Coordinates of C-alpha atoms and ligand atoms in Angstrom, one line a residue:
M16 CA 96.2 222.4 -155.0
P17 CA 96.1 225.8 -153.4
V18 CA 97.4 228.6 -155.5
F19 CA 100.0 230.9 -154.0
D20 CA 99.1 234.6 -154.4
P21 CA 102.2 236.8 -154.3
M22 CA 100.1 240.0 -154.5
V23 CA 98.4 239.9 -151.1
S24 CA 100.7 242.5 -149.4
G25 CA 100.0 244.9 -152.3
L26 CA 96.3 244.8 -151.5
I27 CA 96.9 245.9 -147.9
E28 CA 97.5 249.3 -146.6
L29 CA 98.2 249.7 -142.9
K30 CA 98.2 253.1 -141.1
R31 CA 100.7 253.5 -138.3
T32 CA 99.0 256.5 -136.8
G33 CA 95.4 256.9 -135.8
G34 CA 93.2 254.9 -133.5
E35 CA 92.9 251.4 -134.9
G36 CA 95.6 248.9 -134.1
L37 CA 97.6 246.9 -136.7
V38 CA 96.0 243.6 -135.9
A39 CA 92.5 245.0 -136.3
Q40 CA 93.4 246.8 -139.5
L41 CA 95.0 243.7 -141.0
T42 CA 92.1 241.4 -140.0
S43 CA 89.4 243.7 -141.3
Q44 CA 91.2 244.3 -144.6
L45 CA 91.8 240.6 -145.2
R46 CA 88.2 239.8 -144.3
S47 CA 86.9 242.3 -146.7
L48 CA 89.2 241.0 -149.5
I49 CA 87.8 237.6 -149.0
A50 CA 84.2 238.7 -148.6
T51 CA 84.3 240.6 -151.9
G52 CA 86.0 237.8 -153.8
R53 CA 89.3 239.6 -154.4
L54 CA 90.9 236.7 -152.6
G55 CA 89.0 233.7 -154.1
K56 CA 88.3 230.4 -152.5
G57 CA 91.3 228.1 -152.5
R58 CA 93.8 230.9 -152.6
A59 CA 96.8 230.3 -150.3
L60 CA 98.0 233.4 -148.5
P61 CA 101.6 234.0 -147.9
S62 CA 103.1 232.5 -144.7
S63 CA 102.9 234.7 -141.6
R64 CA 106.6 235.2 -141.7
Q65 CA 106.5 236.3 -145.4
L66 CA 103.5 238.6 -145.0
A67 CA 105.0 240.2 -141.8
S68 CA 108.2 241.0 -143.7
D69 CA 106.3 242.3 -146.8
L70 CA 104.2 244.6 -144.6
G71 CA 106.9 245.6 -142.2
V72 CA 105.0 244.4 -139.1
S73 CA 105.8 241.8 -136.4
R74 CA 105.0 238.2 -137.1
N75 CA 102.7 238.1 -134.1
T76 CA 100.5 240.8 -135.8
V77 CA 99.9 238.5 -138.8
T78 CA 99.5 235.4 -136.7
Y79 CA 96.8 237.0 -134.6
A80 CA 94.9 238.2 -137.7
F81 CA 95.1 234.7 -139.3
E82 CA 93.8 233.1 -136.1
Q83 CA 90.9 235.5 -135.9
L84 CA 89.9 234.8 -139.6
A85 CA 90.3 231.1 -139.1
A86 CA 87.9 231.3 -136.1
E87 CA 85.4 233.1 -138.3
G88 CA 85.7 230.5 -141.0
Y89 CA 87.3 232.7 -143.6
L90 CA 90.6 230.8 -143.5
A91 CA 91.9 227.3 -142.9
A92 CA 95.1 227.5 -141.0
S93 CA 97.3 224.7 -139.8
H94 CA 100.7 224.8 -138.3
G95 CA 103.5 225.0 -140.8
R96 CA 101.2 225.5 -143.8
R97 CA 100.1 228.6 -145.5
P98 CA 96.5 229.6 -144.7
V99 CA 93.9 228.9 -147.4
V100 CA 90.8 231.0 -148.2
M101 CA 87.7 228.9 -147.4
I102 CA 84.9 231.2 -148.6
D103 CA 83.8 232.0 -152.1
G104 CA 83.1 235.8 -151.8
R105 CA 81.8 236.3 -155.3
E106 CA 79.4 233.4 -155.1
R107 CA 78.1 234.7 -151.7
I108 CA 77.5 238.2 -153.2
K109 CA 75.7 236.6 -156.2
Q110 CA 73.5 234.6 -153.8
A111 CA 72.8 237.6 -151.6
G112 CA 71.8 239.6 -154.7
A113 CA 69.5 236.9 -156.0
A114 CA 67.9 236.5 -152.5
A115 CA 67.4 240.3 -152.3
A116 CA 65.8 240.4 -155.8
G117 CA 63.5 237.5 -154.8
E118 CA 62.5 239.3 -151.7
R119 CA 61.9 242.6 -153.6
A120 CA 59.6 240.7 -156.1
R121 CA 57.6 239.2 -153.3
K122 CA 55.8 242.5 -152.5
P123 CA 54.7 242.3 -148.9
R124 CA 51.1 243.1 -148.1
L125 CA 51.1 246.6 -146.7
S126 CA 48.8 248.4 -144.3
P127 CA 46.3 250.8 -146.0
W128 CA 48.4 253.6 -144.4
A129 CA 51.7 252.5 -146.0
A130 CA 50.0 251.6 -149.3
K131 CA 48.5 255.1 -149.6
L132 CA 51.9 256.7 -148.8
Q133 CA 53.5 254.7 -151.6
R134 CA 51.1 256.3 -154.1
A135 CA 51.4 259.8 -152.8
D136 CA 54.0 261.2 -155.2
W137 CA 55.6 262.9 -152.3
P138 CA 58.2 263.8 -150.9
M139 CA 59.3 265.3 -154.2
S140 CA 62.5 263.8 -155.4
Y141 CA 65.2 266.1 -156.7
R142 CA 68.2 264.1 -157.8
G143 CA 71.8 265.1 -157.4
Q144 CA 73.2 268.4 -156.3
L145 CA 71.1 271.3 -155.2
K146 CA 70.5 273.6 -158.1
P147 CA 69.0 277.1 -158.6
L148 CA 66.0 277.8 -158.4
R149 CA 64.9 274.9 -156.3
P150 CA 61.8 276.0 -154.3
G151 CA 61.1 275.5 -150.6
L152 CA 64.4 276.6 -149.2
G153 CA 65.9 279.4 -147.2
D154 CA 69.6 280.2 -147.8
F155 CA 71.4 277.9 -145.4
R156 CA 74.7 279.4 -146.5
E157 CA 73.7 282.6 -144.6
F158 CA 72.9 280.7 -141.4
P159 CA 75.1 281.9 -138.4
N160 CA 76.6 278.4 -137.8
E161 CA 79.2 279.7 -135.3
V162 CA 76.6 281.2 -133.0
W163 CA 74.4 278.1 -133.3
A164 CA 77.3 275.9 -132.6
R165 CA 78.0 277.8 -129.4
C166 CA 74.4 277.4 -128.2
L167 CA 74.5 273.7 -129.1
R168 CA 77.7 273.2 -127.2
R169 CA 76.6 275.0 -124.1
S170 CA 73.3 273.1 -124.0
A171 CA 75.0 269.7 -124.6
V172 CA 77.3 270.4 -121.6
R173 CA 74.3 271.5 -119.4
A174 CA 72.3 268.4 -120.6
G175 CA 75.0 266.1 -119.3
R176 CA 74.6 267.6 -115.8
R177 CA 70.8 267.6 -115.5
E178 CA 68.2 264.9 -114.8
L179 CA 66.3 263.5 -117.8
G180 CA 63.3 265.9 -118.2
P181 CA 60.0 266.1 -120.2
V182 CA 60.1 265.5 -124.0
N183 CA 58.8 269.0 -124.7
R184 CA 61.3 271.3 -123.0
L185 CA 59.6 274.0 -120.9
R186 CA 62.1 276.7 -121.7
L187 CA 61.5 276.3 -125.4
R188 CA 57.8 276.1 -125.0
E189 CA 57.8 279.4 -123.0
T190 CA 60.1 281.1 -125.4
L191 CA 58.0 280.1 -128.4
A192 CA 54.7 281.1 -126.7
H193 CA 56.2 284.5 -126.2
Y194 CA 57.7 284.8 -129.7
L195 CA 54.5 283.6 -131.4
A196 CA 52.3 285.9 -129.3
T197 CA 54.4 289.0 -130.2
S198 CA 55.2 288.2 -133.8
R199 CA 52.1 286.3 -135.0
D200 CA 49.3 287.0 -132.5
V201 CA 49.1 283.3 -131.6
R202 CA 47.3 282.9 -128.3
A203 CA 48.5 279.9 -126.4
T204 CA 49.9 278.8 -123.0
A205 CA 53.3 277.2 -123.0
D206 CA 51.8 273.7 -122.4
Q207 CA 49.8 273.9 -125.6
I208 CA 53.1 273.9 -127.6
M209 CA 54.6 270.6 -128.7
I210 CA 58.1 270.5 -130.0
L211 CA 58.5 268.1 -132.9
P212 CA 61.1 267.1 -135.5
S213 CA 59.3 268.9 -138.3
A214 CA 56.0 270.5 -139.4
Q215 CA 55.4 267.2 -141.3
A216 CA 55.5 265.4 -138.0
A217 CA 52.8 267.7 -136.7
L218 CA 50.6 266.9 -139.6
T219 CA 51.2 263.2 -139.1
L220 CA 50.2 263.4 -135.4
I221 CA 47.1 265.4 -136.2
A222 CA 46.0 263.0 -138.9
A223 CA 46.7 260.0 -136.7
T224 CA 44.8 261.6 -133.8
L225 CA 41.7 262.9 -135.6
I226 CA 41.1 261.3 -138.9
S227 CA 39.0 258.1 -139.3
P228 CA 38.6 256.4 -142.7
G229 CA 36.1 258.3 -144.8
D230 CA 36.4 261.6 -143.0
N231 CA 36.3 264.6 -145.3
V232 CA 39.3 266.9 -145.4
W233 CA 39.6 270.1 -147.4
V234 CA 43.0 271.2 -148.7
E235 CA 44.0 274.0 -151.0
D236 CA 44.2 273.3 -154.7
P237 CA 46.9 273.7 -155.8
G238 CA 48.4 273.0 -152.4
Y239 CA 51.1 271.4 -150.3
P240 CA 51.3 267.7 -151.2
G241 CA 52.8 266.7 -147.8
A242 CA 49.5 267.6 -146.0
A243 CA 47.3 265.8 -148.5
A244 CA 49.5 262.7 -148.3
A245 CA 49.4 262.7 -144.4
F246 CA 45.6 263.0 -144.2
R247 CA 44.9 260.6 -147.2
A248 CA 47.2 258.0 -145.6
S249 CA 44.9 258.1 -142.5
G250 CA 41.9 257.3 -144.7
A251 CA 40.6 260.9 -145.3
R252 CA 38.6 261.7 -148.4
I253 CA 40.5 264.7 -149.8
T254 CA 38.7 267.6 -151.5
G255 CA 40.8 270.2 -153.2
I256 CA 39.4 273.7 -152.8
R257 CA 40.1 276.4 -155.4
L258 CA 41.7 279.7 -154.6
D259 CA 40.7 283.2 -155.5
E260 CA 42.6 286.4 -154.8
Q261 CA 42.0 286.1 -151.1
G262 CA 43.2 282.5 -150.9
M263 CA 41.2 279.4 -150.2
Q264 CA 37.5 279.8 -150.9
L265 CA 34.8 278.8 -148.5
M266 CA 32.5 276.2 -150.0
P267 CA 29.1 276.6 -148.4
G268 CA 27.5 274.1 -150.8
L269 CA 29.7 271.2 -149.5
A270 CA 29.1 269.3 -146.3
A271 CA 31.2 270.6 -143.5
P272 CA 34.5 268.6 -143.4
K273 CA 36.2 267.1 -140.4
L274 CA 39.3 269.2 -141.0
I275 CA 40.5 272.0 -143.2
F276 CA 44.2 272.4 -144.0
M277 CA 45.4 275.8 -145.1
T278 CA 48.5 278.0 -145.5
P279 CA 46.9 281.5 -144.9
S280 CA 50.2 283.5 -144.4
H281 CA 51.6 282.6 -147.8
Q282 CA 49.5 280.1 -149.6
H283 CA 51.6 277.1 -150.8
P284 CA 52.5 277.4 -153.7
T285 CA 51.0 280.7 -154.9
G286 CA 52.2 282.8 -152.0
R287 CA 48.8 284.6 -151.7
L288 CA 47.8 286.1 -148.3
M289 CA 44.4 285.1 -147.0
S290 CA 42.5 288.3 -146.1
L291 CA 41.3 288.9 -142.6
A292 CA 37.7 288.8 -143.8
R293 CA 38.2 285.3 -145.3
R294 CA 39.8 284.1 -142.1
T295 CA 36.9 285.3 -140.1
E296 CA 34.5 283.6 -142.6
F297 CA 36.3 280.3 -142.2
L298 CA 36.1 280.5 -138.4
A299 CA 32.4 281.4 -138.5
A300 CA 31.7 278.4 -140.7
S301 CA 33.6 275.9 -138.5
R302 CA 31.6 274.4 -135.7
P303 CA 33.6 273.9 -132.6
G304 CA 34.3 270.2 -132.0
K305 CA 33.0 269.3 -135.5
T306 CA 35.4 271.0 -137.9
W307 CA 39.1 271.5 -137.1
I308 CA 41.3 273.9 -138.9
V309 CA 45.1 273.3 -139.4
E310 CA 46.9 276.6 -140.1
D311 CA 50.4 275.8 -141.5
D312 CA 52.6 278.9 -141.1
Y313 CA 55.7 277.3 -142.7
D314 CA 57.3 280.6 -143.8
G315 CA 55.3 283.2 -142.1
E316 CA 58.4 284.9 -140.8
F317 CA 59.2 286.4 -144.2
H318 CA 56.8 289.2 -145.2
Y319 CA 58.0 292.1 -147.4
D320 CA 55.2 294.3 -148.5
S321 CA 53.0 294.8 -145.4
R322 CA 52.7 293.9 -141.8
P323 CA 51.6 290.2 -141.5
V324 CA 47.9 289.5 -140.9
P325 CA 47.4 288.0 -137.4
A326 CA 47.4 284.2 -137.3
L327 CA 44.0 282.5 -137.6
Q328 CA 44.7 280.7 -134.4
G329 CA 44.7 284.0 -132.5
L330 CA 41.4 285.0 -133.9
D331 CA 39.7 281.8 -132.8
A332 CA 38.0 281.9 -129.4
H333 CA 36.8 278.3 -129.5
G334 CA 39.9 276.1 -129.7
R335 CA 39.3 274.9 -133.3
V336 CA 42.7 275.8 -134.8
F337 CA 46.0 273.9 -134.8
Y338 CA 48.9 276.2 -135.6
V339 CA 51.9 274.4 -137.2
G340 CA 55.3 276.0 -137.6
T341 CA 58.8 274.9 -138.6
F342 CA 62.4 276.1 -138.4
S343 CA 63.2 274.4 -141.7
K344 CA 62.7 277.6 -143.6
A345 CA 63.7 280.2 -141.0
M346 CA 66.9 278.4 -139.9
R347 CA 68.0 275.1 -141.7
S348 CA 65.9 272.1 -142.6
D349 CA 68.5 269.7 -141.2
I350 CA 68.1 271.1 -137.7
R351 CA 64.9 269.1 -137.7
L352 CA 62.7 271.2 -135.5
G353 CA 59.1 272.2 -135.9
Y354 CA 56.2 272.8 -133.5
L355 CA 52.5 272.4 -133.0
V356 CA 50.3 274.7 -131.0
A357 CA 47.4 272.4 -130.1
P358 CA 43.8 273.2 -129.0
A359 CA 43.8 272.9 -125.2
A360 CA 41.3 270.0 -125.3
L361 CA 43.6 267.8 -127.4
V362 CA 47.0 268.5 -125.7
G363 CA 46.9 265.4 -123.5
T364 CA 45.8 263.1 -126.4
L365 CA 48.5 264.5 -128.7
E366 CA 51.2 264.1 -126.1
I367 CA 50.3 260.4 -125.7
A368 CA 50.4 260.0 -129.5
Q369 CA 53.8 261.9 -129.5
Q370 CA 55.2 259.3 -127.1
H371 CA 53.9 256.4 -129.0
T372 CA 55.1 257.6 -132.3
G373 CA 58.5 258.8 -130.9
L374 CA 58.1 262.1 -132.7
I375 CA 60.4 263.7 -130.2
A376 CA 63.1 266.3 -130.8
A377 CA 66.5 265.9 -129.0
S378 CA 66.3 267.8 -125.8
H379 CA 69.7 269.5 -126.1
I380 CA 68.7 270.9 -129.5
Q381 CA 65.5 272.2 -128.0
E382 CA 67.4 273.9 -125.2
A383 CA 69.9 275.3 -127.8
L384 CA 67.1 276.8 -129.8
A385 CA 65.5 278.4 -126.7
E386 CA 68.8 280.1 -126.0
F387 CA 69.3 281.1 -129.7
I388 CA 65.9 282.8 -129.6
A389 CA 66.1 284.3 -126.1
D390 CA 69.5 285.8 -126.8
G391 CA 68.2 287.6 -129.9
H392 CA 70.1 285.6 -132.5
F393 CA 66.9 284.3 -134.1
L394 CA 65.3 287.7 -134.6
A395 CA 68.6 289.1 -135.8
H396 CA 68.9 286.3 -138.4
L397 CA 65.3 286.8 -139.5
R398 CA 65.8 290.6 -139.9
R399 CA 68.9 290.0 -142.1
M400 CA 67.1 287.2 -144.1
R401 CA 64.0 289.3 -144.6
R402 CA 66.1 292.1 -146.2
L403 CA 68.1 289.6 -148.3
Y404 CA 65.1 287.5 -149.5
H405 CA 63.0 290.7 -150.2
A406 CA 65.8 291.9 -152.6
R407 CA 66.1 288.4 -154.1
R408 CA 62.3 288.2 -154.7
D409 CA 62.4 291.6 -156.5
H410 CA 65.4 290.6 -158.5
L411 CA 63.8 287.4 -159.7
V412 CA 60.6 289.2 -160.6
E413 CA 62.6 291.8 -162.6
E414 CA 64.7 289.2 -164.4
L415 CA 61.7 287.1 -165.3
Q416 CA 59.8 290.1 -166.5
R417 CA 62.7 291.3 -168.6
H418 CA 63.8 288.1 -170.2
L419 CA 60.6 285.9 -170.1
G420 CA 57.7 288.4 -169.9
E421 CA 56.4 287.1 -173.3
V422 CA 55.9 283.5 -172.0
L423 CA 55.5 283.8 -168.2
S424 CA 53.2 285.9 -166.0
V425 CA 54.7 286.3 -162.6
E426 CA 52.5 286.4 -159.4
V427 CA 54.4 288.5 -156.9
P428 CA 53.9 287.1 -153.4
P429 CA 53.8 289.5 -150.5
G430 CA 56.3 287.3 -148.6
G431 CA 57.7 283.8 -148.4
I432 CA 60.5 282.0 -150.2
Q433 CA 59.2 281.1 -153.6
L434 CA 56.9 282.4 -156.3
V435 CA 54.7 281.1 -159.1
A436 CA 55.2 282.1 -162.8
R437 CA 52.2 281.0 -164.9
L438 CA 52.8 279.8 -168.5
K439 CA 51.0 282.0 -171.0
R440 CA 49.1 280.7 -174.0
G441 CA 47.9 277.5 -172.4
R442 CA 51.4 275.8 -172.5
A443 CA 51.6 272.6 -170.5
D444 CA 54.2 272.9 -167.7
Q445 CA 55.5 269.3 -167.2
A446 CA 57.5 269.3 -170.5
V447 CA 58.9 272.8 -169.8
V448 CA 60.0 271.7 -166.3
K449 CA 61.7 268.6 -167.7
R450 CA 63.7 270.8 -170.1
L451 CA 64.6 273.3 -167.5
V452 CA 65.7 270.7 -165.0
A453 CA 67.9 269.1 -167.7
A454 CA 69.5 272.5 -168.3
G455 CA 70.2 273.0 -164.6
V456 CA 67.3 275.0 -163.3
E457 CA 65.3 273.1 -160.7
T458 CA 61.7 274.2 -160.7
R459 CA 58.5 272.4 -160.0
A460 CA 55.5 272.2 -162.3
L461 CA 52.4 273.9 -160.8
S462 CA 50.2 271.2 -162.2
S463 CA 52.1 268.6 -160.0
L464 CA 50.7 270.4 -157.0
A465 CA 47.1 270.0 -158.1
V466 CA 44.8 267.9 -155.9
G467 CA 42.5 266.7 -158.7
R468 CA 42.7 267.4 -162.4
P469 CA 45.3 270.1 -162.9
R470 CA 43.9 273.4 -164.1
D471 CA 46.9 275.6 -163.5
H472 CA 50.1 275.4 -165.5
G473 CA 53.2 277.3 -164.3
L474 CA 56.5 277.1 -162.6
L475 CA 57.2 277.2 -158.9
L476 CA 60.5 279.0 -158.5
G477 CA 62.5 279.5 -155.2
F478 CA 64.2 282.8 -154.7
A479 CA 65.3 282.9 -151.0
A480 CA 68.1 280.4 -151.2
W481 CA 69.8 281.9 -154.3
R482 CA 72.1 284.8 -154.7
E483 CA 71.2 287.5 -157.2
S484 CA 74.0 286.4 -159.6
E485 CA 72.7 282.8 -159.4
I486 CA 69.2 284.0 -160.1
S487 CA 70.3 286.0 -163.1
A488 CA 72.3 283.1 -164.5
A489 CA 69.3 280.7 -164.0
V490 CA 66.9 283.1 -165.7
R491 CA 69.3 283.4 -168.7
T492 CA 69.3 279.6 -168.9
M493 CA 65.5 279.5 -168.7
A494 CA 65.3 282.1 -171.5
S495 CA 67.6 279.8 -173.7
C496 CA 65.2 276.9 -173.1
F497 CA 62.0 278.6 -174.2
Ligands
LIG35 C1 53.6 274.3 -146.7 C2 54.6 273.5 -146.0 N1 54.4 273.0 -144.9 C3 55.3 272.2 -144.2 C4 56.5 272.0 -144.8 C5 57.5 271.0 -144.1 O1 58.2 271.6 -143.2 P1 59.2 270.5 -142.3 O2 60.5 270.5 -143.1 O3 59.3 271.1 -141.0 O4 58.5 269.2 -142.3 C6 56.8 272.5 -146.0 C7 58.1 272.2 -146.6 O5 58.4 272.4 -147.7 C8 55.9 273.3 -146.7 O6 56.1 273.8 -147.9

């Protein structure tokens, strides 16, 4: 015997204003009550007359909803009888859960590329809310959202009026070629510049285009895990190269690699600046067409103590250097824009790879960025952030030296958005980081950025994204943890 459920109307809430009609709302709410098992199999719903009166709607509204759900198999409705639920929602959920668990346990056979990415220990996972002093971030709270929104709106309206165009927008390519030439001494024509959704996308494209299984790739040690992961996934044999005061060292004893990845403006993570002499040595040792160099200038806009050293790309006369940049640090990471300045000989190949992988940025966002830069908003924002981040770097250094000078030795970077504080007395960093994260200070262990066996122990601390009061509070918390 079907059981009458007098509470159905209490489970339904219909909105009289807003876009969705009453029939659609009622149908979807009843469907969801049945699918989740709140209205179990065999339950009799109130008659259409009763439910219409309980909900204060017309009887037709309820009849249409019942008819739709009967057509979908959720209800059995016959004339003069109350409709009865035909589906066991709880049982279906249980079955779906069991099926998903079974599928998860089956472990599909992955390609070598995907299997290597699973083991990469990257991207780093920070759980929950953003907390001080998470590294790798600029201060998105300071971003001029209103100005950016106006550029976006204008470009979206213009986009609606024009023909579909090339994936790498000419206006942004030209704007970037000019900006990079004047600010970073990058020498490239506009058609060498590819606009991508991120710097990581550029690394993925380079790896897919140039790396064959077994190729040797040098990366900095400690270094940026995203780069090692991208090249390793393509089958590269990765060698971590130690740093000295001038940055990555040249290893004449090792066979010349296929590719060298470096962050010469501010080495990731130490922030060290590669000297001009070292840049020249690397170029001299890289035979054109044999060894490629990837110069990742992820936060090169932020220099505080001296004029920046010219980009390696601009010093190269033989088209050996890829120059990679991103707007993730200088603007906001969720804008999803980066770029790649490619050696002229590889532009066509990379553009085909770009089309096949779909690593294409939305054209109205590219146009908005071109306007944002051309109208001077980008440089104005950079000037303001440079002043702000400079003060924040100094503040973090002072606070660390004052409260934690006994246990930490701070390396002051000449620019960038983060710094390394090494642990004194041979302390291991992983346990310290665990304690700090639990106390609300998000830092990353230097040893987790090692390529081989970790030799350096310390903390990677972001300063750019955090106000001086937040930095002070975080350092006090750190002091209480040591
Ligand atoms: C050295 C380095 N390169 C590249 C990136 C990635 O930039 P994007 O967000 O554009 O992929 C990061 C981000 O943290 C980085 O630290």
